[in-house]
Coordinates of C-alpha atoms in Angstrom, one line a residue:
M608 CA -18.4 30.9 -2.0
P609 CA -17.5 27.3 -0.6
G610 CA -13.9 27.4 0.7
D611 CA -13.7 31.2 1.0
A612 CA -14.9 31.8 4.2
T613 CA -13.8 35.3 6.1
D614 CA -14.3 36.0 10.1
A615 CA -17.4 37.6 9.8
Y616 CA -19.1 34.5 8.1
A617 CA -17.1 32.0 9.6
A618 CA -19.9 30.7 11.9
D619 CA -22.2 30.1 8.7
K620 CA -19.5 28.0 7.3
L621 CA -18.7 25.9 10.4
D622 CA -22.4 24.3 10.7
P623 CA -21.8 20.6 10.8
A624 CA -25.1 20.0 9.4
L625 CA -23.8 21.5 6.3
I626 CA -20.5 20.1 6.4
D627 CA -21.2 16.4 6.7
G628 CA -24.9 16.3 5.5
S629 CA -25.8 14.8 8.8
G630 CA -28.7 17.0 9.3
D631 CA -29.5 19.2 12.5
P632 CA -32.7 17.5 14.0
K633 CA -32.6 19.5 17.1
R634 CA -31.8 22.8 15.6
L635 CA -28.9 23.4 17.9
S636 CA -27.0 26.6 17.8
V637 CA -23.6 26.0 15.8
H638 CA -22.1 27.2 19.0
A639 CA -23.2 23.9 20.6
H640 CA -21.5 21.6 18.0
T641 CA -17.8 20.8 17.8
T642 CA -16.5 22.8 14.9
E643 CA -13.3 23.3 13.0
L644 CA -12.1 26.4 11.5
P645 CA -12.7 26.9 8.0
P646 CA -9.6 26.6 5.2
L647 CA -8.9 30.3 5.3
Y648 CA -9.3 32.3 8.7
N649 CA -7.9 35.6 9.2
G650 CA -6.4 35.5 5.7
E651 CA -4.0 32.5 6.7
P652 CA -4.3 28.8 5.7
V653 CA -5.4 26.8 8.6
A654 CA -3.7 23.3 9.2
Q655 CA -5.7 20.1 9.9
S656 CA -7.6 20.7 12.9
E657 CA -6.9 16.8 13.9
Y658 CA -3.2 17.9 14.3
F659 CA -3.7 20.9 16.4
D660 CA -7.3 20.6 18.0
H661 CA -5.8 19.7 21.6
D662 CA -4.7 21.6 24.8
L663 CA -1.1 20.5 24.3
P664 CA 1.6 23.0 23.5
I665 CA 1.5 23.6 19.7
P666 CA 5.0 23.8 17.7
T667 CA 6.0 26.9 16.3
Q668 CA 7.5 27.4 12.8
E669 CA 10.9 27.5 14.6
D670 CA 10.2 24.4 16.6
L671 CA 9.2 22.5 13.5
A672 CA 12.6 23.3 12.0
T673 CA 14.9 22.7 14.9
L674 CA 13.4 20.0 17.2
R675 CA 13.9 16.5 16.9
R676 CA 10.7 14.6 15.7
V677 CA 9.4 11.7 18.0
S678 CA 6.4 9.5 17.8
E679 CA 3.4 9.0 19.7
K680 CA 2.5 5.7 21.6
I681 CA 0.5 3.1 19.4
P682 CA -2.7 2.4 21.0
F683 CA -3.6 -1.7 21.5
K684 CA -6.4 -1.5 19.0
A685 CA -4.0 -0.6 16.1
Y686 CA -2.3 -4.3 17.0
T687 CA -5.8 -6.1 16.9
I688 CA -6.0 -4.8 13.4
A689 CA -2.6 -5.8 12.6
F690 CA -3.1 -9.2 14.1
V691 CA -6.0 -9.6 11.4
E692 CA -3.7 -8.8 8.7
L693 CA -1.2 -11.2 10.2
V694 CA -3.7 -13.9 9.7
E695 CA -4.9 -13.0 6.3
R696 CA -1.3 -13.1 5.0
L697 CA -0.6 -16.1 6.7
S698 CA -3.5 -17.5 4.6
Y699 CA -2.6 -15.8 1.6
Y700 CA 1.3 -16.6 1.4
G701 CA 0.7 -20.2 2.9
T702 CA -1.7 -21.0 -0.1
T703 CA 0.4 -19.1 -2.7
Q704 CA 3.7 -20.7 -1.2
V705 CA 3.1 -23.9 -3.0
F706 CA 1.5 -22.6 -6.4
V707 CA 4.6 -23.1 -8.4
N708 CA 5.1 -26.9 -7.3
F709 CA 1.6 -27.4 -7.6
I710 CA 1.5 -26.2 -11.3
Q711 CA 5.0 -26.7 -12.7
K712 CA 6.3 -29.8 -11.2
P713 CA 4.8 -33.6 -12.1
N714 CA 3.0 -35.8 -9.8
P715 CA 6.0 -37.8 -8.1
G716 CA 3.6 -40.8 -8.2
T717 CA 1.3 -40.3 -4.8
S718 CA -2.0 -39.6 -4.6
T719 CA -1.7 -36.3 -2.9
G720 CA 1.0 -35.0 -4.8
K721 CA 3.6 -35.1 -1.8
A722 CA 7.2 -36.2 -2.2
L723 CA 7.9 -40.0 -2.7
D724 CA 10.8 -39.9 -0.3
P725 CA 10.0 -36.7 1.7
G726 CA 13.3 -37.3 3.9
A727 CA 15.5 -37.4 0.7
D728 CA 17.8 -34.2 0.1
N729 CA 16.2 -33.6 -3.3
A730 CA 12.6 -34.8 -2.6
Q731 CA 10.3 -32.6 -4.7
P732 CA 6.5 -32.6 -4.6
G733 CA 4.3 -31.8 -7.5
A734 CA 0.6 -32.2 -9.3
L735 CA -0.1 -30.9 -12.5
G736 CA 3.3 -31.0 -14.3
M737 CA 2.8 -28.1 -16.6
G738 CA 6.3 -26.6 -16.8
Q739 CA 8.0 -23.3 -15.4
Q740 CA 6.3 -21.0 -18.3
A741 CA 3.1 -22.1 -17.1
S742 CA 3.7 -21.9 -13.6
T743 CA 5.1 -18.1 -14.0
G744 CA 2.1 -17.3 -16.1
L745 CA -0.6 -18.3 -13.6
T746 CA 1.7 -17.0 -10.5
T747 CA 2.1 -13.7 -12.3
F748 CA -1.9 -13.4 -13.4
N749 CA -2.4 -14.1 -10.0
Q750 CA -0.2 -11.3 -8.9
F751 CA -1.8 -9.1 -11.3
W752 CA -5.3 -10.1 -10.2
V753 CA -4.9 -9.5 -6.6
F754 CA -3.4 -5.9 -6.9
L755 CA -6.1 -5.2 -9.9
I756 CA -9.2 -5.7 -7.7
P757 CA -8.1 -3.3 -4.9
L758 CA -9.4 -0.5 -7.0
F759 CA -12.7 -1.7 -7.1
G760 CA -12.7 -2.7 -3.2
A761 CA -11.3 0.6 -2.3
Y762 CA -14.1 2.5 -4.5
V763 CA -16.9 0.6 -2.8
A764 CA -15.6 1.3 0.5
D765 CA -15.0 4.8 0.1
T766 CA -18.1 5.7 -1.7
Y767 CA -20.7 3.1 -0.1
W768 CA -19.9 0.5 2.5
G769 CA -17.0 2.0 4.4
R770 CA -13.9 0.4 5.3
Y771 CA -14.9 -2.0 7.9
K772 CA -18.1 -3.3 6.1
T773 CA -16.0 -3.9 3.2
I774 CA -12.9 -5.8 4.9
W775 CA -15.7 -8.1 6.6
I776 CA -17.5 -9.0 3.3
S777 CA -14.0 -9.3 1.5
V778 CA -12.9 -11.7 4.4
L779 CA -15.8 -14.1 3.6
T780 CA -15.3 -14.0 -0.1
A781 CA -11.6 -15.2 0.4
I782 CA -12.8 -17.9 2.2
V783 CA -14.8 -19.2 -0.4
G784 CA -11.9 -19.2 -2.7
H785 CA -9.8 -21.0 -0.4
V786 CA -12.3 -23.6 -0.1
I787 CA -12.6 -24.2 -3.9
L788 CA -8.8 -24.0 -4.0
T789 CA -8.5 -26.7 -1.3
A790 CA -11.0 -29.0 -3.4
S791 CA -8.4 -28.5 -6.4
A792 CA -5.8 -30.1 -4.7
A793 CA -8.0 -33.2 -3.3
P794 CA -6.7 -36.6 -4.3
S795 CA -9.3 -37.4 -6.5
V796 CA -9.2 -34.3 -8.3
I797 CA -5.7 -34.2 -8.9
A798 CA -6.1 -37.4 -10.5
V799 CA -7.9 -35.6 -13.6
P800 CA -5.3 -32.6 -14.2
H801 CA -7.9 -30.8 -16.5
H802 CA -10.0 -30.8 -13.6
A803 CA -7.5 -30.0 -10.8
I804 CA -6.5 -26.6 -13.0
A805 CA -10.0 -25.5 -13.8
A806 CA -10.9 -25.7 -10.2
F807 CA -7.5 -24.0 -9.2
I808 CA -8.2 -21.2 -11.6
I809 CA -12.0 -20.5 -10.2
G810 CA -10.5 -20.6 -6.8
L811 CA -7.7 -18.1 -7.6
I812 CA -10.1 -15.5 -8.9
I813 CA -12.6 -15.9 -6.0
M814 CA -9.6 -15.3 -3.5
G815 CA -8.2 -12.6 -5.4
I816 CA -11.5 -10.8 -5.2
G817 CA -11.7 -11.3 -1.5
T818 CA -8.0 -10.2 -1.0
G819 CA -8.7 -7.4 -3.3
G820 CA -11.2 -6.0 -1.2
F821 CA -9.4 -6.5 2.0
K822 CA -6.1 -4.9 1.4
P823 CA -6.6 -1.5 0.4
N824 CA -9.0 -1.0 3.4
I825 CA -6.9 -2.6 6.3
S826 CA -3.9 -0.4 6.0
P827 CA -5.9 2.7 6.1
L828 CA -7.8 1.2 8.8
V829 CA -5.1 0.7 11.1
A830 CA -3.5 4.2 10.9
E831 CA -7.0 5.7 11.4
Q832 CA -6.5 4.2 15.0
I833 CA -3.6 6.2 16.1
P834 CA -3.7 10.1 17.3
Q835 CA -3.1 12.5 14.8
R836 CA -1.8 15.2 16.9
M837 CA 1.1 17.6 16.8
Y838 CA 2.4 19.0 19.8
V839 CA 5.6 19.7 21.8
H840 CA 6.9 17.4 24.6
T841 CA 9.4 17.9 27.0
T842 CA 11.2 14.2 27.7
K843 CA 12.2 13.0 31.3
K844 CA 16.1 14.2 30.3
G845 CA 14.6 17.7 29.4
E846 CA 14.9 17.6 25.9
R847 CA 12.1 19.6 23.7
V848 CA 10.6 17.4 21.1
V849 CA 8.0 17.5 18.4
V850 CA 5.5 14.5 18.8
D851 CA 4.9 14.2 14.9
P852 CA 1.9 12.1 13.6
A853 CA 3.9 11.5 10.2
I854 CA 6.5 9.6 12.5
T855 CA 3.7 7.8 14.4
T856 CA 2.2 6.5 10.8
A857 CA 5.7 5.6 9.7
R858 CA 6.1 3.6 13.0
V859 CA 2.6 2.0 12.7
Y860 CA 3.4 0.9 9.1
N861 CA 6.8 -0.4 10.2
W862 CA 5.2 -2.7 12.8
F863 CA 2.4 -3.7 10.5
Y864 CA 4.4 -4.8 8.0
L865 CA 6.5 -6.8 10.7
F866 CA 3.0 -8.5 11.5
I867 CA 2.5 -9.3 7.8
N868 CA 5.9 -10.8 7.4
V869 CA 5.6 -12.8 10.7
G870 CA 2.2 -14.3 9.0
A871 CA 4.0 -14.6 5.7
L872 CA 6.8 -16.5 7.3
I873 CA 4.6 -18.8 9.4
G874 CA 2.4 -19.9 6.3
Q875 CA 4.9 -20.0 4.1
L876 CA 7.5 -22.5 6.1
S877 CA 4.5 -24.4 7.4
M878 CA 2.8 -25.0 4.0
A879 CA 6.2 -26.0 2.4
Y880 CA 6.6 -28.8 4.7
A881 CA 2.9 -29.8 4.5
E882 CA 3.2 -30.2 0.8
R883 CA 6.3 -32.2 1.1
Y884 CA 5.0 -34.5 3.8
V885 CA 1.3 -34.8 3.3
G886 CA 0.1 -33.2 0.3
F887 CA -1.2 -29.9 -1.6
Y888 CA -4.8 -30.2 0.0
L889 CA -3.1 -30.0 3.3
S890 CA -1.4 -26.8 2.2
F891 CA -4.6 -25.2 0.9
L892 CA -6.4 -26.3 3.9
L893 CA -4.8 -25.3 6.9
P894 CA -4.5 -21.5 5.6
T895 CA -8.3 -21.9 4.9
V896 CA -9.2 -22.8 8.7
L897 CA -6.6 -20.0 10.2
F898 CA -8.4 -17.4 7.8
C899 CA -11.9 -18.1 9.7
A900 CA -10.1 -16.9 13.0
T901 CA -10.2 -13.2 11.7
L902 CA -14.1 -13.2 11.9
P903 CA -14.3 -13.3 15.8
I904 CA -11.6 -10.6 16.1
L905 CA -13.4 -8.3 13.5
Y906 CA -16.9 -8.9 15.3
V907 CA -15.7 -8.4 18.8
C908 CA -13.8 -5.3 18.0
K909 CA -15.9 -3.8 15.9
D910 CA -17.1 -0.7 18.4
W911 CA -13.7 -0.2 19.4
Y912 CA -12.3 1.0 16.2
Q913 CA -12.3 4.6 14.4
H914 CA -14.7 4.4 11.8
T915 CA -14.5 6.7 8.8
K916 CA -18.1 7.1 7.1
P917 CA -18.1 6.8 3.2
E918 CA -19.2 10.0 1.6
G919 CA -20.5 9.0 -1.7
S920 CA -18.4 9.2 -5.1
V921 CA -15.3 11.2 -4.4
L922 CA -13.4 9.3 -7.4
G923 CA -15.8 11.5 -10.3
P924 CA -15.0 14.7 -8.8
A925 CA -11.5 13.9 -8.0
V926 CA -11.0 12.9 -11.7
K927 CA -13.0 15.8 -13.3
L928 CA -11.1 18.3 -11.4
L929 CA -7.9 17.0 -13.1
M930 CA -9.3 16.8 -16.6
L931 CA -10.8 20.4 -16.1
G932 CA -7.6 21.5 -14.9
T933 CA -5.9 19.7 -17.8
G934 CA -8.4 20.8 -20.6
K935 CA -7.8 24.4 -19.6
R936 CA -4.2 24.2 -20.4
F937 CA -4.4 21.8 -23.2
S938 CA -2.0 22.5 -26.3
F939 CA -0.7 20.6 -29.3
N940 CA 2.5 22.0 -28.7
P941 CA 3.8 19.5 -26.2
V942 CA 6.7 21.9 -24.7
A943 CA 3.7 24.6 -24.2
F944 CA 1.6 22.0 -22.8
Y945 CA 4.2 21.1 -20.3
K946 CA 5.1 24.5 -19.2
R947 CA 1.2 25.3 -18.7
L948 CA 0.9 22.2 -16.6
H949 CA 3.9 23.2 -14.4
D950 CA 3.6 26.7 -14.0
G951 CA 2.6 26.7 -10.3
T952 CA -0.9 27.7 -10.7
F953 CA -2.7 24.5 -11.9
W954 CA -4.7 23.8 -8.5
D955 CA -4.9 27.4 -7.8
D956 CA -7.1 28.3 -10.8
L957 CA -9.4 25.2 -10.0
R958 CA -10.3 26.6 -6.3
P959 CA -14.1 27.1 -6.3
S960 CA -13.5 30.5 -4.7
T961 CA -11.8 31.8 -7.9
M962 CA -14.6 30.8 -10.1
D963 CA -17.7 32.8 -11.1
P964 CA -20.7 31.0 -9.4
A965 CA -22.7 31.5 -12.4
T966 CA -20.1 29.3 -14.9
R967 CA -19.1 26.9 -11.9
P968 CA -19.5 23.3 -12.9
A969 CA -22.5 21.8 -11.4
W970 CA -20.5 18.9 -10.0
M971 CA -18.2 21.3 -8.3
T972 CA -19.8 21.0 -4.7
F973 CA -16.7 21.3 -2.8
D974 CA -14.6 23.8 -0.8
D975 CA -11.1 25.1 -1.4
A976 CA -9.4 22.8 1.0
W977 CA -10.8 19.9 -0.8
V978 CA -8.8 21.0 -3.9
D979 CA -5.8 20.9 -2.1
E980 CA -6.2 17.5 -0.8
V981 CA -7.1 16.3 -4.0
R982 CA -4.0 17.6 -5.2
R983 CA -2.0 16.0 -2.5
G984 CA -3.9 12.9 -3.6
W985 CA -2.7 12.9 -7.0
K986 CA 0.8 14.0 -6.2
A987 CA 1.1 10.7 -4.0
C988 CA -0.5 8.8 -7.2
S989 CA 2.2 10.1 -9.4
V990 CA 4.7 9.0 -7.0
F991 CA 3.5 5.5 -7.0
L992 CA 3.4 5.3 -10.9
W993 CA 7.3 4.7 -10.7
L994 CA 6.8 1.8 -8.3
P995 CA 6.1 -0.9 -11.0
L996 CA 9.6 -0.7 -12.0
Y997 CA 10.4 -1.7 -8.3
W998 CA 8.2 -4.3 -8.1
I999 CA 9.3 -6.7 -10.6
T1000 CA 12.3 -7.1 -8.5
Y1001 CA 10.4 -8.4 -5.5
N1002 CA 8.0 -10.6 -7.9
Q1003 CA 10.9 -12.9 -8.8
L1004 CA 10.6 -14.3 -5.0
N1005 CA 7.1 -15.8 -6.0
N1006 CA 8.4 -17.7 -9.2
N1007 CA 11.6 -17.6 -10.9
L1008 CA 13.9 -17.5 -7.7
T1009 CA 12.0 -20.5 -6.3
S1010 CA 12.7 -22.5 -9.5
Q1011 CA 16.4 -21.5 -9.4
A1012 CA 16.6 -23.3 -6.2
S1013 CA 15.1 -26.5 -7.4
T1014 CA 18.2 -26.8 -9.6
M1015 CA 20.6 -26.2 -6.7
A1016 CA 22.1 -28.5 -3.9
L1017 CA 18.9 -28.6 -1.3
H1018 CA 20.3 -30.7 1.4
G1019 CA 16.9 -31.9 2.4
I1020 CA 15.3 -28.3 2.5
P1021 CA 12.2 -27.7 0.1
N1022 CA 12.9 -25.5 -2.9
D1023 CA 10.2 -23.5 -1.7
V1024 CA 11.3 -22.7 1.7
L1025 CA 14.2 -20.5 0.7
A1026 CA 11.4 -17.8 0.1
N1027 CA 11.1 -17.4 3.5
L1028 CA 14.2 -15.7 4.1
D1029 CA 12.9 -12.6 2.9
P1030 CA 10.1 -12.3 5.9
F1031 CA 12.5 -13.7 7.8
A1032 CA 15.1 -11.0 7.3
L1033 CA 12.2 -8.5 7.5
I1034 CA 11.3 -9.5 11.0
I1035 CA 14.8 -8.7 11.9
C1036 CA 15.5 -5.8 10.1
I1037 CA 12.2 -3.9 10.7
P1038 CA 12.8 -3.7 14.6
L1039 CA 16.3 -2.4 14.0
C1040 CA 15.3 0.3 11.7
D1041 CA 12.5 1.5 13.7
I1042 CA 14.2 1.2 17.2
F1043 CA 17.6 2.2 16.3
I1044 CA 18.6 3.3 12.9
Y1045 CA 15.5 5.8 12.0
P1046 CA 15.6 7.2 15.6
A1047 CA 19.6 7.7 15.2
L1048 CA 19.0 9.2 11.9
R1049 CA 16.6 11.7 13.2
K1050 CA 18.6 12.7 16.2
A1051 CA 21.5 13.4 14.1
G1052 CA 19.4 15.7 12.2
I1053 CA 19.2 13.5 9.1
R1054 CA 15.8 13.2 7.6
F1055 CA 15.3 10.2 5.9
T1056 CA 12.5 11.1 3.9
P1057 CA 10.0 9.0 2.3
I1058 CA 11.2 9.9 -1.2
K1059 CA 14.9 9.0 -0.4
K1060 CA 13.5 5.8 1.5
I1061 CA 11.9 4.9 -1.9
T1062 CA 14.7 5.8 -3.9
A1063 CA 16.8 3.5 -1.7
G1064 CA 14.3 0.7 -2.3
F1065 CA 15.2 0.7 -6.0
F1066 CA 18.7 0.5 -5.8
C1067 CA 18.6 -2.2 -3.0
G1068 CA 16.0 -4.3 -5.4
S1069 CA 18.6 -3.9 -8.4
A1070 CA 21.3 -5.2 -6.2
G1071 CA 19.4 -8.2 -5.1
M1072 CA 18.8 -8.8 -9.0
I1073 CA 22.5 -8.5 -9.8
W1074 CA 23.2 -11.1 -6.8
A1075 CA 20.4 -13.5 -8.5
C1076 CA 22.0 -12.9 -12.1
V1077 CA 25.5 -13.7 -11.1
L1078 CA 24.3 -16.9 -8.9
Q1079 CA 22.4 -18.2 -12.1
Y1080 CA 25.5 -17.6 -14.3
Y1081 CA 27.5 -19.9 -11.8
I1082 CA 24.6 -22.4 -11.9
Y1083 CA 24.9 -22.6 -16.0
K1084 CA 28.5 -22.8 -15.5
R1085 CA 28.5 -25.9 -13.1
S1086 CA 25.4 -27.6 -14.5
E1087 CA 26.4 -31.1 -16.8
C1088 CA 23.7 -29.5 -19.0
G1089 CA 25.2 -26.0 -19.3
N1090 CA 22.4 -23.4 -19.8
H1091 CA 19.7 -26.0 -19.5
A1092 CA 20.4 -26.9 -16.0
S1093 CA 16.7 -27.7 -15.0
D1094 CA 17.0 -30.6 -17.1
C1095 CA 19.8 -32.1 -15.5
P1096 CA 20.7 -33.3 -11.6
N1097 CA 21.2 -30.2 -9.2
V1098 CA 24.4 -28.6 -9.3
D1099 CA 26.6 -28.6 -6.4
I1100 CA 26.2 -25.0 -5.4
N1101 CA 24.5 -24.8 -1.8
V1102 CA 20.9 -23.3 -2.1
W1103 CA 21.5 -21.3 0.7
A1104 CA 23.9 -18.9 -1.9
Q1105 CA 20.6 -17.3 -2.7
T1106 CA 20.6 -15.6 0.7
G1107 CA 21.9 -12.3 -0.4
A1108 CA 19.3 -11.9 -3.1
Y1109 CA 16.5 -12.5 -0.7
V1110 CA 17.8 -10.5 2.1
L1111 CA 18.5 -7.1 -0.2
I1112 CA 15.1 -7.5 -1.6
A1113 CA 13.9 -7.5 2.0
I1114 CA 15.7 -4.4 2.8
S1115 CA 14.2 -2.9 -0.4
E1116 CA 10.6 -3.5 0.9
I1117 CA 11.7 -1.5 4.1
F1118 CA 12.6 1.5 1.9
A1119 CA 9.9 0.9 -1.0
S1120 CA 6.9 -0.9 0.3
I1121 CA 6.7 0.1 3.8
T1122 CA 7.1 3.7 2.8
S1123 CA 4.4 3.6 0.0
L1124 CA 1.8 2.6 2.6
E1125 CA 3.0 5.5 4.8
Y1126 CA 2.9 7.9 1.9
G1127 CA -0.3 6.9 0.6
F1128 CA -2.2 7.5 4.1
S1129 CA -0.4 10.8 5.0
K1130 CA -0.9 12.3 1.3
A1131 CA -4.1 11.1 0.5
P1132 CA -7.6 12.9 1.5
K1133 CA -9.3 11.5 4.2
N1134 CA -12.3 10.2 2.0
M1135 CA -10.0 8.7 -0.6
R1136 CA -7.4 6.8 1.4
S1137 CA -8.6 3.4 0.1
L1138 CA -8.3 4.5 -3.3
V1139 CA -4.9 5.9 -2.9
A1140 CA -3.9 2.8 -1.1
A1141 CA -5.4 1.0 -4.0
F1142 CA -3.6 2.7 -6.7
A1143 CA -0.5 2.0 -4.8
L1144 CA -1.2 -1.6 -4.6
F1145 CA -2.2 -1.4 -8.3
M1146 CA 1.5 -0.6 -9.4
S1147 CA 2.1 -4.5 -8.4
A1148 CA -0.7 -5.3 -11.0
I1149 CA 1.4 -3.3 -13.6
S1150 CA 4.6 -4.8 -12.6
A1151 CA 3.1 -8.2 -13.1
A1152 CA 2.2 -7.3 -16.4
I1153 CA 5.6 -6.2 -17.3
G1154 CA 6.7 -9.3 -15.8
E1155 CA 4.4 -11.5 -18.2
A1156 CA 6.1 -9.4 -21.1
F1157 CA 9.2 -10.9 -19.6
N1158 CA 7.9 -14.5 -19.4
P1159 CA 9.6 -15.6 -22.3
L1160 CA 12.9 -15.0 -20.3
S1161 CA 11.6 -17.2 -17.4
A1162 CA 13.2 -20.4 -18.6
D1163 CA 16.5 -21.9 -19.7
P1164 CA 18.7 -21.0 -21.5
L1165 CA 17.9 -17.1 -20.8
L1166 CA 17.5 -16.8 -16.9
V1167 CA 20.8 -15.0 -16.8
W1168 CA 19.0 -12.3 -19.0
N1169 CA 15.9 -12.3 -17.1
Y1170 CA 17.5 -11.2 -13.7
G1171 CA 19.8 -9.0 -15.5
S1172 CA 17.2 -6.9 -17.0
M1173 CA 15.5 -6.9 -13.9
A1174 CA 18.3 -5.2 -12.3
V1175 CA 19.2 -2.8 -15.0
I1176 CA 15.2 -1.6 -14.9
A1177 CA 15.2 -1.1 -11.3
F1178 CA 18.3 1.1 -11.2
V1179 CA 17.4 3.4 -13.9
G1180 CA 13.9 3.7 -12.3
G1181 CA 15.5 4.7 -9.1
V1182 CA 17.6 7.0 -10.8
L1183 CA 14.5 8.8 -12.7
F1184 CA 12.3 8.5 -9.5
W1185 CA 15.0 10.6 -7.4
L1186 CA 15.5 13.1 -10.2
S1187 CA 11.4 13.5 -10.5
Y1188 CA 10.6 13.8 -6.8
R1189 CA 13.7 15.1 -4.9
T1190 CA 12.0 18.6 -4.6
L1191 CA 9.1 16.9 -2.7
D1192 CA 11.5 16.4 0.5
A1193 CA 11.2 20.1 1.6
Q1194 CA 7.4 19.9 1.3
E1195 CA 6.7 17.2 3.5
D1196 CA 5.3 19.2 6.7
E1197 CA 3.2 21.3 4.2
L1198 CA 1.5 18.2 2.5
N1199 CA 1.0 16.4 5.5
M1200 CA -0.9 19.3 7.4
L1201 CA -3.4 20.6 4.6
P1202 CA -6.5 21.9 5.8
T1203 CA -9.5 19.3 5.8
G1204 CA -11.4 19.6 3.0
H1205 CA -15.3 19.2 2.6
L1206 CA -17.2 17.7 -0.4
G1207 CA -21.0 17.9 -0.5
T1208 CA -23.9 17.6 -2.4
K1209 CA -25.1 20.4 -4.8
A1210 CA -28.0 21.1 -2.5
Q1211 CA -25.7 21.7 0.6
S1212 CA -23.1 23.9 -1.5
Q1213 CA -26.1 26.0 -2.7
D1214 CA -27.5 26.1 0.7
I1215 CA -24.0 27.6 2.0
E1216 CA -24.2 30.2 -0.8
N1217 CA -27.8 31.3 0.2
K1218 CA -26.7 32.0 4.0
L1219 CA -23.5 33.5 3.0
N1220 CA -25.6 36.0 0.4
G1221 CA -28.3 36.4 3.0
S1222 CA -25.5 37.3 5.9
L1223 CA -24.0 39.9 3.3
D1224 CA -27.4 41.6 2.4
E1225 CA -28.4 41.8 6.1
K1226 CA -25.1 43.6 6.9
H1227 CA -25.7 46.0 3.9
S1228 CA -28.9 46.8 5.0
M1229 CA -27.7 47.8 8.6

């Protein structure tokens, strides 16, 4: 049966023509191919071949338990992909940076929406004058949209187009959306607000489709460029260390996220001043032009990248497998149902090798190892289910904290420039963590695992919201209009008092957001990496939907309750997350090194069965 090979019949199972469906037109001997061991060999599970398919010293179990873990060198081609992400994020955040002022603030009387006196301390650009609730609603919708579409973009990539082609088409789509957004801010269109908001929403939707196809595929693509080899290395100082692909993946995503925030910082800072001094059309036009720079890079580097081919629909079998296992254990008694789901045999009973071929479902055309990979993928997805309770803290950067800044003493700084403290803090803190803090923890024998990092992210996000809550309390206390501060002249609290909230949220991103990228890549089946990444991104869409429920609190006089609620939700979410997943820390190596599974067609599965049965018949006749 598929996935239940033994030494005697391993060669039949290793035939690449059967594994990847590519065929074997030259009818080569199986020994002429590069092959990998089956999921079970000599009665023992086999780790992923890419981890140990090399001539370097392979670590023993004792080595894994006692030696310090270090990273492989990151190849240059990974940085080219990170640069593409940098430019895409520059275009996205540069555009979204001015959304609040474009929607919320009234036109000060200029044709482009720029400030009447850009050099004045409290100069304020504006365009449509629809108010804070409208701006919060539309920016929250955008947040929901750009993190909902990745599910579709990932499905297309994993099933039909592959990551590279999906990225290419998504970039072209996003550029079209950017062009329409630019048109919505043209002076002649701004003059008719109903036309401007209609064009704005259309551009928002189209740009979101492009962004949604880009995001879930670019992060797995960058990690696939790094060597996935685990081996023992002796340093120049004579220390034996384990070169761990999981550490390399974590480092890649640290620097990938750094590139993201360099792009975000440049985009947000420059476009905030562009709207202030020139107008909104320039804030939308410049990101559009810069985004076009990704096209030649993607084209030139195409053959340089490591590509993962699409393998047909993998989401369907994965969902069916989960539903089959759940159906077998269903009970109307919730206590009994819970115990059956968590008795430790859920996935073991779904292995093809444990089922009678006569009664096995026709869609079960995969091997035992693929079941293990799906288990790992669903585990990762279940971890991500808690992230919306974290992301609601980050989402405050895009709307309410920008509005809060507009009620404070700006001293010549645009109110939407303060949001750049978040990427600025990340640009400083990410290298500190990657070069100094994380290696020091590993050298001290402290494993700051993904589960611990994400938990810390919840608590830091909660602390950021406590800071914002206290600051909002003092804004109300010192405003001439009391708890309707937005209706009065700005209070005398310096806008830089927001720094603490932005820095705490930035630190929380290092722990929670970066780690979710790393966790999704390392725990997902190879042919489901985009889908798992999309699922993690979709959690931001869920948080945006939660944010919509809190939209009534996003205005005076309830903003203290808004920030306080976010703080409590994030803190409680962190506690519950840790209690639910603290046991996964001990399974990190096991989950990272599961055997590579294979998903084929029914014909390929039947062909394997026939060959195996033929070998058995031949052996018995001898």
